[in-house]
Tab-separated table of C-alpha atoms in Angstrom:
chain	number	residue	atom	x	y	z
A	13	UNK	CA	-51.125	-40.847	100.971
A	14	UNK	CA	-54.381	-38.910	100.918
A	15	UNK	CA	-55.492	-40.240	104.716
A	16	UNK	CA	-53.129	-38.179	106.251
A	17	UNK	CA	-54.227	-34.909	104.091
A	18	UNK	CA	-57.852	-35.000	104.627
A	19	UNK	CA	-57.695	-33.529	108.110
A	20	UNK	CA	-55.237	-30.375	106.984
A	21	UNK	CA	-57.579	-29.993	104.022
A	22	UNK	CA	-60.192	-29.103	106.384
A	23	UNK	CA	-58.066	-27.047	108.567
A	24	UNK	CA	-57.167	-24.912	105.315
A	25	UNK	CA	-60.686	-24.680	104.649
A	26	UNK	CA	-61.736	-23.661	107.746
A	27	UNK	CA	-59.099	-20.463	107.781
A	28	UNK	CA	-59.862	-19.538	104.435
A	29	UNK	CA	-63.844	-19.412	105.270
A	30	UNK	CA	-63.237	-17.739	108.583
A	31	UNK	CA	-60.412	-15.141	107.510
A	32	UNK	CA	-61.250	-14.111	103.897
A	33	UNK	CA	-65.318	-14.975	104.203
A	34	UNK	CA	-64.994	-17.488	101.614
A	35	UNK	CA	-67.892	-20.194	100.975
A	36	UNK	CA	-66.973	-23.546	102.096
A	37	UNK	CA	-68.617	-24.997	99.053
A	38	UNK	CA	-66.354	-23.343	96.539
A	39	UNK	CA	-62.940	-24.488	97.857
A	40	UNK	CA	-61.527	-27.550	96.043
A	41	UNK	CA	-57.734	-28.867	96.290
A	42	UNK	CA	-57.294	-27.384	92.975
A	43	UNK	CA	-58.681	-24.189	94.183
A	44	UNK	CA	-56.535	-21.293	92.669
A	45	UNK	CA	-55.795	-18.922	95.545
A	46	UNK	CA	-55.484	-16.152	93.391
A	47	UNK	CA	-57.493	-16.219	90.648
A	48	UNK	CA	-60.578	-18.195	91.808
A	49	UNK	CA	-60.456	-17.621	95.455
A	50	UNK	CA	-59.816	-13.755	94.887
A	51	UNK	CA	-56.711	-13.764	97.341
A	52	UNK	CA	-54.497	-11.233	96.903
A	53	UNK	CA	-50.539	-11.046	98.459
A	54	UNK	CA	-51.493	-9.567	101.493
A	55	UNK	CA	-54.145	-12.232	102.192
A	56	UNK	CA	-51.346	-14.909	101.271
A	57	UNK	CA	-49.542	-13.681	104.401
A	58	UNK	CA	-52.557	-13.462	106.721
A	59	UNK	CA	-52.971	-17.345	105.465
A	60	UNK	CA	-49.585	-17.958	106.413
A	61	UNK	CA	-49.806	-16.166	109.935
A	62	UNK	CA	-53.451	-18.453	110.238
A	63	UNK	CA	-51.836	-21.493	109.806
A	64	UNK	CA	-48.787	-21.121	111.778
A	65	UNK	CA	-50.815	-20.128	114.465
A	66	UNK	CA	-53.129	-23.460	113.697
A	67	UNK	CA	-50.450	-25.830	112.819
A	68	UNK	CA	-47.519	-24.625	114.581
A	69	UNK	CA	-45.833	-24.340	110.942
A	70	UNK	CA	-44.169	-21.273	109.863
A	71	UNK	CA	-44.531	-20.800	106.462
A	72	UNK	CA	-41.359	-19.139	104.688
A	73	UNK	CA	-41.436	-16.240	102.355
A	74	UNK	CA	-40.174	-18.613	99.367
A	75	UNK	CA	-42.885	-21.071	100.396
A	76	UNK	CA	-45.339	-18.298	99.721
A	77	UNK	CA	-43.945	-17.424	96.595
A	78	UNK	CA	-44.739	-20.890	95.115
A	79	UNK	CA	-48.303	-21.584	96.526
A	80	UNK	CA	-50.735	-21.410	93.564
A	81	UNK	CA	-53.621	-23.791	94.981
A	82	UNK	CA	-54.779	-24.864	98.421
A	83	UNK	CA	-53.103	-28.136	97.428
A	84	UNK	CA	-50.167	-26.512	97.337
A	85	UNK	CA	-50.623	-25.169	101.215
A	86	UNK	CA	-51.703	-28.659	102.142
A	87	UNK	CA	-48.565	-29.933	100.684
A	88	UNK	CA	-46.159	-27.258	102.519
A	89	UNK	CA	-47.859	-28.443	105.735
A	90	UNK	CA	-46.970	-32.011	105.260
A	91	UNK	CA	-43.710	-31.167	104.138
A	92	UNK	CA	-43.063	-29.263	106.901
A	93	UNK	CA	-44.579	-32.134	109.426
A	94	UNK	CA	-42.720	-34.561	107.715
A	95	UNK	CA	-39.558	-32.767	108.501
A	96	UNK	CA	-40.434	-32.143	111.751
A	97	UNK	CA	-42.756	-34.690	113.058
A	98	UNK	CA	-42.855	-33.779	116.705
A	99	UNK	CA	-44.708	-30.926	116.013
A	100	UNK	CA	-42.040	-28.694	117.521
A	101	UNK	CA	-41.822	-25.288	116.659
A	102	UNK	CA	-39.359	-24.863	113.952
A	103	UNK	CA	-35.943	-23.162	114.187
A	104	UNK	CA	-36.377	-19.962	112.682
A	105	UNK	CA	-33.239	-19.392	110.209
A	106	UNK	CA	-31.721	-15.871	110.086
A	107	UNK	CA	-32.178	-15.018	106.455
């Protein structure tokens, strides 16, 4: 349901604008992070760190490999929150 995703979308926009100096009006759910927003792999790691600080959700390396769009980021956050609805920090596996 989209109503739960709007605040997450706004948080992701805030991170992209603040961390990467992207124009807010250019960021859409379907925006491709690498091709359209010109992020690179190091930016993706920085994005993951920023989102962890903001949401408490740690994006795993395999999550980062599958992220292509802003909507992908939102879906990973939503999925992580559904698995851990209390918002408590998730245990980190020893890979």
